[in-house]
Short mmCIF file of C-alpha atoms in Angstrom, two decimals:
data_model
loop_
_atom_site.label_atom_id
_atom_site.label_comp_id
_atom_site.label_asym_id
_atom_site.label_seq_id
_atom_site.Cartn_x
_atom_site.Cartn_y
_atom_site.Cartn_z
CA MET A 25 69.42 70.43 125.79
CA LYS A 26 73.33 70.23 124.97
CA LYS A 27 72.43 71.10 121.39
CA ILE A 28 70.49 74.12 122.80
CA LEU A 29 73.48 75.30 124.84
CA LEU A 30 75.95 74.83 121.92
CA PHE A 31 73.85 76.67 119.40
CA PHE A 32 73.64 79.55 122.03
CA LEU A 33 77.33 79.64 122.87
CA LEU A 34 78.02 79.78 118.86
CA LEU A 35 75.59 82.80 118.52
CA CYS A 36 77.07 84.86 121.24
CA PRO A 37 80.27 86.45 119.51
CA VAL A 38 77.97 86.98 116.39
CA ALA A 39 75.32 88.64 118.95
CA GLY A 40 78.03 90.67 120.13
CA THR A 41 79.66 91.55 117.07
CA PHE A 42 76.42 93.09 115.64
CA SER A 43 74.79 94.37 118.87
CA GLN A 44 72.56 97.25 118.10
CA SER A 45 72.88 100.47 120.02
CA LYS A 46 69.79 101.35 122.11
CA PHE A 47 70.05 104.88 120.63
CA GLN A 48 68.11 105.78 117.65
CA PRO A 49 69.77 108.05 114.56
CA THR A 50 67.95 111.35 114.70
CA THR A 51 67.75 114.11 111.48
CA ASN A 52 67.09 117.48 111.34
CA ILE A 53 66.28 119.98 109.31
CA LEU A 54 68.18 123.17 109.65
CA GLN A 55 69.21 126.16 107.73
CA THR A 56 72.48 126.43 106.69
CA GLY A 57 72.90 129.96 104.56
CA ILE A 58 71.15 132.24 101.75
CA ASP A 59 70.92 132.33 98.20
CA PHE A 60 71.67 135.91 97.52
CA ARG A 61 70.37 135.66 94.19
CA THR A 62 66.68 134.94 94.90
CA ASN A 63 67.12 135.71 99.04
CA THR A 64 66.20 132.73 100.11
CA PRO A 65 67.37 130.52 102.28
CA LEU A 66 69.57 127.04 101.86
CA THR A 67 68.68 123.88 103.83
CA GLY A 68 70.38 121.00 104.81
CA ARG A 69 69.85 118.08 107.28
CA GLU A 70 71.91 117.33 110.17
CA MET A 71 72.23 113.38 111.11
CA GLY A 72 73.21 112.13 114.97
CA PHE A 73 74.23 108.56 115.72
CA GLY A 74 74.64 108.77 119.83
CA MET A 75 78.69 108.90 118.96
CA PRO A 76 81.09 111.13 117.09
CA VAL A 77 80.93 110.68 113.60
CA PHE A 78 84.71 109.93 112.68
CA ARG A 79 84.16 109.23 108.63
CA ILE A 80 80.85 109.08 106.21
CA HIS A 81 80.77 107.31 103.02
CA PRO A 82 77.31 107.16 101.09
CA LEU A 83 76.78 103.94 99.23
CA PRO A 84 74.99 103.86 95.64
CA ASP A 85 72.23 103.09 96.74
CA GLU A 86 71.74 106.29 98.74
CA SER A 87 72.65 103.94 102.61
CA PHE A 88 75.90 105.63 104.09
CA ALA A 89 78.56 103.52 105.69
CA LEU A 90 79.75 105.68 108.97
CA MET A 91 82.41 104.93 111.24
CA LEU A 92 81.74 106.39 114.54
CA ARG A 93 84.64 106.80 117.28
CA GLN A 94 84.88 108.32 120.81
CA LYS A 95 86.34 111.48 121.53
CA LYS A 96 87.81 112.64 124.70
CA PRO A 97 86.35 115.10 126.48
CA ASN A 98 87.37 118.78 126.19
CA LYS A 99 90.25 117.41 124.33
CA ALA A 100 90.74 116.99 120.23
CA MET A 101 92.50 113.58 120.84
CA TRP A 102 89.90 110.21 119.49
CA THR A 103 90.10 107.26 121.67
CA PHE A 104 90.28 103.84 119.62
CA LYS A 105 86.80 102.82 120.46
CA GLY A 106 83.79 102.95 118.05
CA GLU A 107 81.30 101.68 116.04
CA VAL A 108 80.91 100.72 112.31
CA MET A 109 77.65 100.43 110.72
CA VAL A 110 75.30 101.34 107.54
CA TYR A 111 72.72 103.21 107.90
CA ASN A 112 69.38 103.78 105.29
CA PRO A 113 67.94 107.28 105.93
CA ALA A 114 64.86 106.68 103.92
CA SER A 115 63.82 104.18 106.32
CA GLY A 116 65.27 105.36 109.19
CA GLN A 117 67.00 102.25 109.84
CA MET A 118 70.39 100.57 110.17
CA LYS A 119 71.05 97.61 108.03
CA TRP A 120 73.67 96.72 110.27
CA GLN A 121 76.28 98.14 112.85
CA LYS A 122 79.20 96.51 114.95
CA LYS A 123 81.96 97.82 117.40
CA PHE A 124 85.12 98.62 116.39
CA LYS A 125 88.73 98.89 117.20
CA TYR A 126 90.45 101.57 115.57
CA ALA A 127 93.85 100.46 116.96
CA GLU A 128 94.01 97.29 115.42
CA SER A 129 91.83 97.62 112.40
CA GLN A 130 91.41 100.54 109.39
CA LEU A 131 88.50 100.92 106.55
CA LEU A 132 89.15 101.38 102.97
CA LEU A 133 85.39 102.86 101.04
CA ASP A 134 85.29 103.40 97.75
CA SER A 135 81.59 103.09 95.94
CA ASP A 136 79.93 100.01 97.56
CA VAL A 137 83.21 98.25 98.55
CA ILE A 138 84.13 98.04 102.06
CA LEU A 139 87.56 96.46 102.95
CA GLU A 140 88.70 96.58 106.11
CA GLN A 141 92.35 95.85 106.93
CA ARG A 142 94.12 94.29 110.14
CA GLY A 143 97.65 93.85 110.46
CA ASN A 144 98.22 91.88 107.29
CA LYS A 145 94.83 90.54 106.61
CA LEU A 146 92.45 91.74 104.36
CA LYS A 147 88.73 90.98 104.19
CA ARG A 148 85.73 92.59 102.10
CA LEU A 149 82.30 93.34 104.36
CA ASN A 150 78.76 92.80 102.40
CA PRO A 151 77.39 96.22 102.88
CA GLU A 152 74.07 94.61 103.40
CA ASN A 153 75.02 92.92 106.45
CA GLY A 154 78.47 93.48 107.31
CA LEU A 155 79.66 89.65 106.99
CA PRO A 156 82.46 89.13 105.30
CA LEU A 157 82.48 88.34 101.62
CA TRP A 158 85.84 86.77 101.39
CA LYS A 159 89.41 86.85 103.10
CA THR A 160 92.98 87.27 102.10
CA LYS A 161 96.12 88.23 103.16
CA GLY A 162 97.60 91.48 102.12
CA ILE A 163 97.70 95.15 102.69
CA ALA A 164 95.32 97.12 100.35
CA TYR A 165 97.08 100.59 98.65
CA LYS A 166 94.67 101.41 96.32
CA VAL A 167 90.90 100.32 95.16
CA PHE A 168 89.28 100.60 91.61
CA PRO A 169 85.84 99.50 91.92
CA GLU A 170 84.97 100.06 88.31
CA ALA A 171 87.67 97.68 87.16
CA ASN A 172 86.86 94.91 90.30
CA ARG A 173 90.59 95.01 91.40
CA ALA A 174 92.41 96.01 94.33
CA PHE A 175 96.24 96.71 94.42
CA CYS A 176 97.58 94.62 97.92
CA TYR A 177 100.93 93.65 99.08
CA ASN A 178 101.31 90.36 101.08
CA VAL A 179 103.72 91.47 103.27
CA GLN A 180 104.38 87.93 104.42
CA GLY A 181 104.46 86.37 101.31
CA ASP A 182 107.65 85.76 99.09
CA GLY A 183 107.16 89.13 97.65
CA GLY A 184 106.72 90.86 100.70
CA TYR A 185 106.69 94.65 99.43
CA LYS A 186 108.59 94.15 96.35
CA VAL A 187 106.06 92.37 94.47
CA MET A 188 102.35 94.03 94.42
CA GLN A 189 99.38 92.12 93.58
CA GLY A 190 96.28 92.64 91.88
CA ILE A 191 93.03 91.02 94.00
CA ASP A 192 89.94 90.34 92.34
CA LEU A 193 86.94 92.21 94.49
CA GLU A 194 84.54 89.92 93.54
CA ASN A 195 86.45 86.85 95.25
CA GLY A 196 89.80 88.20 97.12
CA ARG A 197 91.82 85.99 94.83
CA GLN A 198 95.19 86.88 93.42
CA VAL A 199 94.21 87.68 89.84
CA TRP A 200 98.26 88.65 88.35
CA GLN A 201 101.26 89.92 90.69
CA ARG A 202 103.99 91.46 89.16
CA TYR A 203 107.25 93.70 90.75
CA VAL A 204 106.16 97.51 91.92
CA PRO A 205 108.44 97.98 95.06
CA GLY A 206 106.36 99.72 97.92
CA ALA A 207 108.52 99.51 100.98
CA PHE A 208 109.15 103.48 101.29
CA GLY A 209 105.53 104.42 100.44
CA TRP A 210 104.43 105.91 96.87
CA GLN A 211 105.16 109.00 96.13
CA ASP A 212 102.02 109.45 93.95
CA LEU A 213 99.61 107.65 91.57
CA GLN A 214 98.44 108.89 88.13
CA MET A 215 95.20 107.56 86.04
CA LEU A 216 96.94 107.49 82.28
CA ASN A 217 93.30 106.66 81.34
CA ASP A 218 90.56 105.02 82.51
CA GLU A 219 92.64 101.35 82.66
CA THR A 220 96.20 102.09 83.22
CA ALA A 221 97.89 103.80 86.47
CA LEU A 222 101.19 104.94 86.24
CA ILE A 223 102.81 104.67 90.21
CA LYS A 224 105.79 106.76 91.14
CA SER A 225 107.65 104.45 93.96
CA SER A 226 111.38 103.90 94.04
CA GLY A 227 110.68 104.49 90.11
CA LEU A 228 108.08 104.52 87.70
CA HIS A 229 105.67 101.53 87.22
CA VAL A 230 102.93 101.23 84.52
CA VAL A 231 100.60 98.92 85.79
CA ARG A 232 97.09 98.08 83.64
CA VAL A 233 95.02 97.58 86.46
CA THR A 234 93.13 94.72 85.47
CA ASP A 235 95.91 92.14 84.56
CA GLY A 236 99.00 93.82 85.89
CA ASP A 237 100.68 94.74 82.08
CA GLY A 238 103.22 97.65 81.90
CA TRP A 239 106.62 98.47 82.70
CA SER A 240 108.97 99.39 85.51
CA VAL A 241 112.16 102.01 85.51
CA ASP A 242 113.90 101.43 89.04
CA ARG A 243 115.07 104.65 90.66
CA VAL A 244 116.27 105.30 94.13
CA SER A 245 114.41 108.04 96.07
CA HIS A 246 115.36 107.55 99.32
CA ALA A 247 118.34 107.20 101.60
CA GLU A 248 119.18 105.65 105.57
CA LYS A 249 121.87 105.78 107.46
CA VAL A 250 120.76 102.57 109.82
CA ASP A 251 121.39 98.90 110.01
CA MET A 252 117.93 97.34 108.61
CA LYS A 253 118.51 94.48 109.67
CA GLN A 254 118.30 95.66 113.22
CA VAL A 255 114.74 97.73 112.15
CA GLY A 256 111.04 96.63 112.62
CA LEU A 257 108.33 97.64 109.48
CA ALA A 258 105.25 99.31 110.42
CA VAL A 259 102.66 100.09 108.44
CA LEU A 260 100.91 103.68 108.77
CA THR A 261 97.85 104.56 107.03
CA VAL A 262 98.77 107.94 105.09
CA ALA A 263 95.35 109.99 103.74
CA VAL A 264 95.77 111.46 100.32
CA ALA A 265 94.48 113.88 98.38
CA THR A 266 92.23 110.88 96.22
CA ALA A 267 88.62 110.82 95.28
CA GLY A 268 85.91 110.35 98.59
CA THR A 269 87.16 110.71 102.55
CA ALA A 270 90.37 110.22 103.78
CA PHE A 271 90.12 106.44 104.10
CA THR A 272 88.96 106.48 100.63
CA GLY A 273 91.62 104.67 98.35
CA SER A 274 94.37 105.57 101.05
CA PRO A 275 97.78 103.58 100.28
CA TYR A 276 99.77 101.91 103.57
CA TYR A 277 102.71 102.90 103.98
CA ALA A 278 105.64 100.52 105.09
CA VAL A 279 107.84 103.06 107.10
CA PRO A 280 111.38 101.61 109.17
CA ILE A 281 110.95 102.24 112.62
CA SER A 282 113.50 101.29 115.56
CA GLY A 283 112.50 100.86 119.33
CA ASN A 284 113.57 104.73 119.59
CA GLY A 285 110.99 106.07 116.76
CA TYR A 286 111.76 107.02 113.63
CA THR A 287 114.78 105.88 111.82
CA ASN A 288 117.45 108.46 110.40
CA LEU A 289 115.48 107.77 107.00
CA PHE A 290 115.00 110.43 104.49
CA LEU A 291 112.10 109.98 101.54
CA SER A 292 110.90 111.58 98.56
CA ILE A 293 114.23 112.08 97.03
CA CYS A 294 112.71 112.41 93.14
CA SER A 295 110.88 114.97 91.36
CA ASN A 296 107.22 115.37 90.08
CA VAL A 297 106.72 113.86 86.61
CA VAL A 298 106.30 115.75 83.42
CA PHE A 299 104.50 114.80 80.43
CA GLU A 300 104.79 115.68 76.94
CA LYS A 301 103.12 114.30 74.20
CA ASP A 302 103.59 110.52 74.47
CA THR A 303 107.05 110.78 76.84
CA VAL A 304 107.35 111.13 80.41
CA PHE A 305 110.39 113.12 82.54
CA PHE A 306 111.69 111.90 85.92
CA ALA A 307 114.45 112.35 88.44
CA ALA A 308 116.11 110.82 91.24
CA LYS A 309 118.64 110.45 93.68
CA ASN A 310 120.32 108.50 90.70
CA LYS A 311 119.10 109.72 87.79
CA ILE A 312 117.46 112.06 85.39
CA SER A 313 115.47 110.26 82.27
CA ARG A 314 112.43 110.55 79.53
CA HIS A 315 110.51 107.67 78.65
CA SER A 316 108.28 106.63 76.19
CA LEU A 317 104.81 105.66 77.44
CA ASP A 318 105.09 102.13 75.77
CA GLY A 319 108.27 102.14 78.61
CA ARG A 320 111.27 102.86 76.22
CA THR A 321 114.01 105.01 77.27
CA ILE A 322 114.89 107.45 74.97
CA TRP A 323 117.60 108.56 77.51
CA SER A 324 119.29 108.88 81.01
CA THR A 325 121.58 110.86 82.63
CA ALA A 326 123.60 110.08 85.71
CA LEU A 327 123.10 112.55 88.60
CA ASN A 328 125.15 113.10 91.87
CA GLU A 329 123.68 111.11 94.15
CA LYS A 330 125.35 112.96 97.09
CA GLN A 331 123.70 116.09 95.91
CA THR A 332 120.48 115.03 94.27
CA SER A 333 117.34 115.87 96.89
CA LYS A 334 113.67 116.47 96.45
CA SER A 335 113.38 118.02 92.92
CA HIS A 336 111.13 119.91 90.73
CA LEU A 337 111.15 119.80 86.95
CA PHE A 338 109.84 121.96 84.12
CA LYS A 339 110.26 122.48 80.40
CA GLU A 340 110.32 125.68 78.57
CA GLY A 341 111.07 125.09 74.86
CA ASN A 342 113.14 122.07 74.05
CA VAL A 343 114.94 122.49 77.97
CA LEU A 344 114.19 120.60 80.85
CA TYR A 345 115.28 122.20 84.32
CA MET A 346 115.74 121.08 87.22
CA ILE A 347 115.55 122.96 90.62
CA ASN A 348 117.26 120.52 93.40
CA THR A 349 116.21 122.22 96.59
CA GLY A 350 118.55 120.66 98.86
CA HIS A 351 115.90 118.94 100.94
CA ALA A 352 113.94 115.66 101.84
CA ILE A 353 111.09 114.45 103.72
CA LYS A 354 112.10 113.19 107.12
CA ASN A 355 109.37 112.19 109.32
CA GLY A 356 106.60 113.79 107.35
CA GLN A 357 108.87 117.27 107.54
CA ALA A 358 111.25 118.78 105.15
CA ALA A 359 115.04 118.26 106.47
CA ARG A 360 118.48 119.28 105.26
CA PHE A 361 119.19 117.01 102.68
CA GLY A 362 122.01 116.62 99.59
CA THR A 363 123.04 120.43 98.03
CA PRO A 364 120.81 123.09 96.74
CA PHE A 365 121.28 123.30 92.59
CA ILE A 366 119.90 124.28 89.17
CA ALA A 367 120.17 122.17 86.64
CA ALA A 368 119.33 122.47 82.40
CA PHE A 369 119.10 119.30 80.10
CA ASP A 370 118.52 119.01 76.34
CA ALA A 371 115.05 117.48 76.57
CA THR A 372 115.79 115.77 73.06
CA THR A 373 119.32 114.39 74.36
CA GLY A 374 119.66 114.63 77.93
CA ARG A 375 122.71 116.67 77.58
CA GLU A 376 123.75 119.07 80.39
CA LEU A 377 123.67 122.10 79.45
CA PHE A 378 124.57 123.58 82.62
CA MET A 379 124.56 123.37 86.27
CA LYS A 380 124.73 126.04 89.07
CA VAL A 381 125.39 124.45 92.82
CA TRP A 382 124.98 126.05 95.76
CA GLY A 383 127.57 126.25 98.59
CA GLU A 384 124.77 126.92 101.95
CA ARG A 385 124.27 123.17 102.62
CA LYS A 386 122.47 124.21 105.83
CA ASN A 387 120.01 126.42 103.80
CA TYR A 388 117.29 125.23 101.18
CA PHE A 389 114.86 126.16 98.36
CA THR A 390 111.54 126.10 100.27
CA ASP A 391 109.91 126.80 97.10
CA TYR A 392 110.03 128.59 94.01
CA MET A 393 108.20 130.49 91.20
CA ILE A 394 108.42 131.65 87.41
CA GLN A 395 107.09 134.89 86.39
CA GLY A 396 108.23 135.20 82.28
CA ARG A 397 111.83 134.72 82.59
CA ASP A 398 112.10 135.03 85.99
CA LEU A 399 112.51 132.38 88.67
CA TYR A 400 112.32 133.50 92.03
CA LEU A 401 114.15 131.09 94.66
CA LEU A 402 112.35 131.06 98.29
CA TYR A 403 114.69 130.34 101.32
CA ARG A 404 113.33 130.34 105.01
CA ASP A 405 115.50 133.53 105.85
CA LYS A 406 115.46 135.48 102.04
CA LEU A 407 114.68 135.30 98.52
CA GLU A 408 116.70 135.42 95.30
CA VAL A 409 115.47 136.49 91.55
CA HIS A 410 117.47 135.05 88.86
CA GLU A 411 116.75 135.19 85.36
CA PHE A 412 117.21 131.84 83.41
CA SER A 413 117.96 130.47 79.84
CA PRO A 414 119.46 127.39 78.42
CA GLU A 415 122.68 129.23 79.03
CA GLY A 416 122.32 129.53 82.64
CA LEU A 417 121.37 131.77 85.40
CA THR A 418 121.80 135.44 86.00
CA GLN A 419 121.26 136.72 89.34
CA LYS A 420 118.95 140.17 89.09
CA ASP A 421 118.21 140.19 93.11
CA MET A 422 118.54 138.93 96.54
CA MET A 423 116.68 140.04 99.57
CA THR A 424 117.24 139.22 103.20
CA MET A 425 113.69 138.60 104.98
CA HIS A 426 113.66 140.95 108.42
CA THR A 427 110.77 138.85 109.68
CA GLY A 428 111.54 137.19 112.19
CA ASP A 429 109.59 134.58 110.59
CA GLU A 430 110.72 131.55 108.79
CA MET A 431 109.43 131.67 104.69
CA GLN A 432 107.60 128.44 103.81
CA SER A 433 105.99 128.57 100.40
CA PHE A 434 104.76 131.14 98.01
CA VAL A 435 100.77 131.73 97.95
CA SER A 436 98.81 129.40 95.42
CA ASP A 437 96.43 130.08 92.90
CA GLU A 438 93.58 128.58 95.31
CA LEU A 439 93.54 131.07 98.24
CA PHE A 440 91.31 134.56 98.12
CA ALA A 441 90.91 137.36 100.22
CA LYS A 442 87.67 138.69 100.76
CA LYS A 443 87.29 142.83 100.60
CA ASP A 444 84.18 144.49 101.00
CA SER A 445 81.60 142.41 98.53
CA ALA A 446 84.64 141.30 95.95
CA CYS A 447 87.15 137.90 96.44
CA LEU A 448 90.31 138.68 95.47
CA GLN A 449 92.91 135.92 93.64
CA LEU A 450 95.91 137.02 95.89
CA SER A 451 98.27 135.50 93.14
CA LEU A 452 96.87 137.74 90.82
CA ASP A 453 97.60 140.65 93.12
CA ARG A 454 100.65 142.88 90.84
CA ASP A 455 101.16 145.68 93.68
CA HIS A 456 102.12 142.80 96.40
CA TYR A 457 103.91 139.22 96.83
CA TYR A 458 102.18 136.99 99.39
CA ILE A 459 104.55 134.18 101.24
CA HIS A 460 103.62 131.60 103.83
CA SER A 461 105.22 131.48 106.94
CA GLU A 462 106.14 128.56 109.10
CA ALA A 463 104.52 129.90 111.86
CA GLY A 464 101.36 129.55 109.64
CA ASP A 465 100.82 133.40 109.19
CA LEU A 466 100.85 134.98 105.44
CA LEU A 467 102.99 137.37 105.13
CA LYS A 468 102.03 140.68 102.79
CA PHE A 469 105.17 142.37 101.38
CA ASN A 470 105.39 144.80 98.53
CA ASN A 471 107.35 144.60 94.97
CA ASP A 472 110.28 145.58 96.90
CA PHE A 473 109.91 142.68 99.39
CA LEU A 474 109.31 145.12 102.36
CA LEU A 475 106.40 143.81 105.04
CA VAL A 476 103.31 145.56 104.75
CA GLU A 477 101.36 143.51 107.42
CA LYS A 478 100.28 139.87 108.44
CA VAL A 479 97.21 139.45 106.32
CA ASP A 480 94.05 139.05 108.92
CA LYS A 481 93.24 134.99 108.64
CA ALA A 482 89.65 136.00 109.18
CA ILE A 483 89.48 136.96 105.01
CA LEU A 484 91.27 134.13 103.78
CA TYR A 485 89.03 131.64 102.15
CA ARG A 486 90.29 128.72 99.79
CA ASN A 487 89.25 127.91 96.38
CA TYR A 488 87.83 124.14 97.03
CA PHE A 489 86.01 123.58 94.50
CA GLU A 490 84.70 125.00 90.94
CA ASN A 491 82.40 124.26 88.06
CA ALA A 492 81.90 126.26 84.54
CA ASP A 493 80.04 128.75 86.69
CA PHE A 494 81.12 129.01 89.71
CA ARG A 495 83.70 128.60 92.65
CA PHE A 496 83.30 127.48 96.04
CA LEU A 497 85.51 129.81 98.41
CA GLY A 498 85.67 128.29 102.07
CA ASN A 499 87.41 128.44 105.49
CA ALA A 500 87.07 126.53 108.44
CA LYS A 501 83.70 127.68 109.20
CA GLU A 502 81.51 128.76 105.90
CA THR A 503 81.97 129.07 102.41
CA PHE A 504 81.06 131.57 99.88
CA VAL A 505 79.92 130.94 96.53
CA VAL A 506 80.71 133.06 93.75
CA ASN A 507 80.76 133.60 90.02
CA LYS A 508 83.50 133.00 88.25
CA THR A 509 83.23 136.15 86.05
CA ASP A 510 83.48 138.67 88.50
CA ASN A 511 84.05 136.85 91.89
CA LEU A 512 80.96 138.16 93.69
CA PRO A 513 79.30 136.25 96.11
CA VAL A 514 75.80 134.65 95.02
CA ALA A 515 75.57 132.40 98.18
CA HIS A 516 76.61 131.99 101.62
CA CYS A 517 76.53 128.58 103.46
CA GLU A 518 78.21 127.06 106.44
CA ILE A 519 79.97 124.50 104.69
CA PRO A 520 83.75 124.42 105.48
CA HIS A 521 86.51 124.17 103.25
CA ASN A 522 87.55 120.31 104.08
CA ALA A 523 83.73 119.15 103.37
CA SER A 524 83.74 115.55 101.22
CA ARG A 525 81.71 115.93 98.56
CA PHE A 526 79.61 113.27 96.52
CA GLY A 527 78.09 114.47 93.68
CA THR A 528 76.14 117.56 94.15
CA ARG A 529 76.10 116.95 97.79
CA PHE A 530 78.44 118.02 100.73
CA TYR A 531 79.52 116.76 104.24
CA TYR A 532 81.19 118.13 107.07
CA ARG A 533 81.55 117.25 110.78
CA LYS A 534 79.28 120.38 113.07
CA SER A 535 80.63 121.41 116.47
CA ASN A 536 78.66 118.68 118.08
CA LEU A 537 80.21 115.93 116.03
CA ASN A 538 76.91 115.23 114.27
CA ILE A 539 77.46 115.08 110.33
CA ALA A 540 75.50 117.41 108.36
CA GLU A 541 74.52 116.76 104.98
CA MET A 542 73.78 120.11 102.15
CA ASP A 543 72.79 119.30 98.55
CA MET A 544 74.19 122.27 96.49
CA ARG A 545 72.87 121.38 93.40
CA PRO A 546 71.38 124.78 92.41
CA PHE A 547 75.09 126.00 91.73
CA MET A 548 76.19 122.82 90.13
CA SER A 549 75.59 122.71 86.52
CA ALA A 550 78.71 120.63 85.96
CA PHE A 551 80.27 118.70 88.71
CA GLY A 552 82.78 115.38 88.71
CA GLY A 553 83.15 112.70 91.14
CA ALA A 554 83.68 112.71 94.96
CA VAL A 555 86.54 114.93 96.60
CA GLY A 556 87.77 116.46 99.96
CA ARG A 557 88.07 115.03 103.34
CA GLN A 558 86.92 115.26 107.19
CA ASN A 559 89.84 116.69 108.74
CA ASP A 560 90.55 114.30 112.00
#
């Protein structure tokens, strides 16, 4: 009797964790659009799981990993209660499911890899039954299923956020470790080839995924005005525009906080990376430099740390131009930092050719645009046009914006406006300029930069995917598939622009918080991997 009771007590926690919901998944076929070429309906399927779908991730065996999460009635806020499960749509059955506390844990999903992160504890779940395949200590920043590796930091170990580990995804064991700082977050990760990553994080770090081999260049890319000994570290999950859903391959950013909230910490005091043949240009708070991709420093030029901020590099001929914006990132938003300036350097030697410093420390560049030899500098309240050359800048014009709105950025090539039957790419409109305001409006100016109108948001669509034949132009409610030759619509459907794509299939959350799936194979003669995200 005692043995039976002991077995029952041991079984109860497992049964509670993997208890099956009484609700059975539902699937409905629905018409989601129309193919104008054949005048035939486009169909998809809607899947419901008894609880709002927070994330969905198709697995290689055609099953779905699902994150369900409760939502407060009549509010846009998610609660911390929910479930995770793997569902097989072919059989209509769930392989497994368990309760999940979003306040304590996070899932990272990529291909058939399911990692559960809880503080500094990491475990990989078996997609077939949800049980742990292994457990280890560390915080996963990036998963590489094809290479069988994950980049992690064991923040409770000796290395902390300075030593990055390569974890074997088969057994959770450390394969290699090397210096790659991560305390202030990664600004970017780019793959140089199938097996080598370039990480921008307090410098540049080239890392071969399988064995960690590579090189590092240290740079200062943050500034702070607090005593770090009095500050704790919080791990914040940040979504990036990587393959898959918002949590697929998500990095973890360690951001100093105090009892009163965020500290006076300025991040992203660095530039974009500019490639030329087998070399790379990069600027940070203290230096601008050029390096070969095998780790050799070709040249390095010191910068004034009191002036340098977030910057943009671009190259024309043998000249490297640096636009120092005069702001950095604080609490996720642009904030004044440093002094705006524009400089030019000899790309071969690093010799400074000129530097023009702006005296307006209270203002900063919010964006820039290059047209021929003209450089357009956008502030929150004005626009300057300069002709640039290796010898310096010549101001051609300056316009004060009398709109009552603060300017944020020039329109990108992705934005289209639907007028009558055609879709116009706004960046190609030679008669007008389009500028985003900080209030979220799109302002239309004539060539004299006089305000013409605020563009109706209902006609705006973003090019969120394209292949050899078609563009997918969408907004929050719908998508027009247009022919790339004339931008005329060939199909219309209810896919929003923030849908997640896996191969030819798109997934998006409906207003009832179920998930809809739509296969757009007829319009995808060429396609890549998974992209997109489901908004919170």
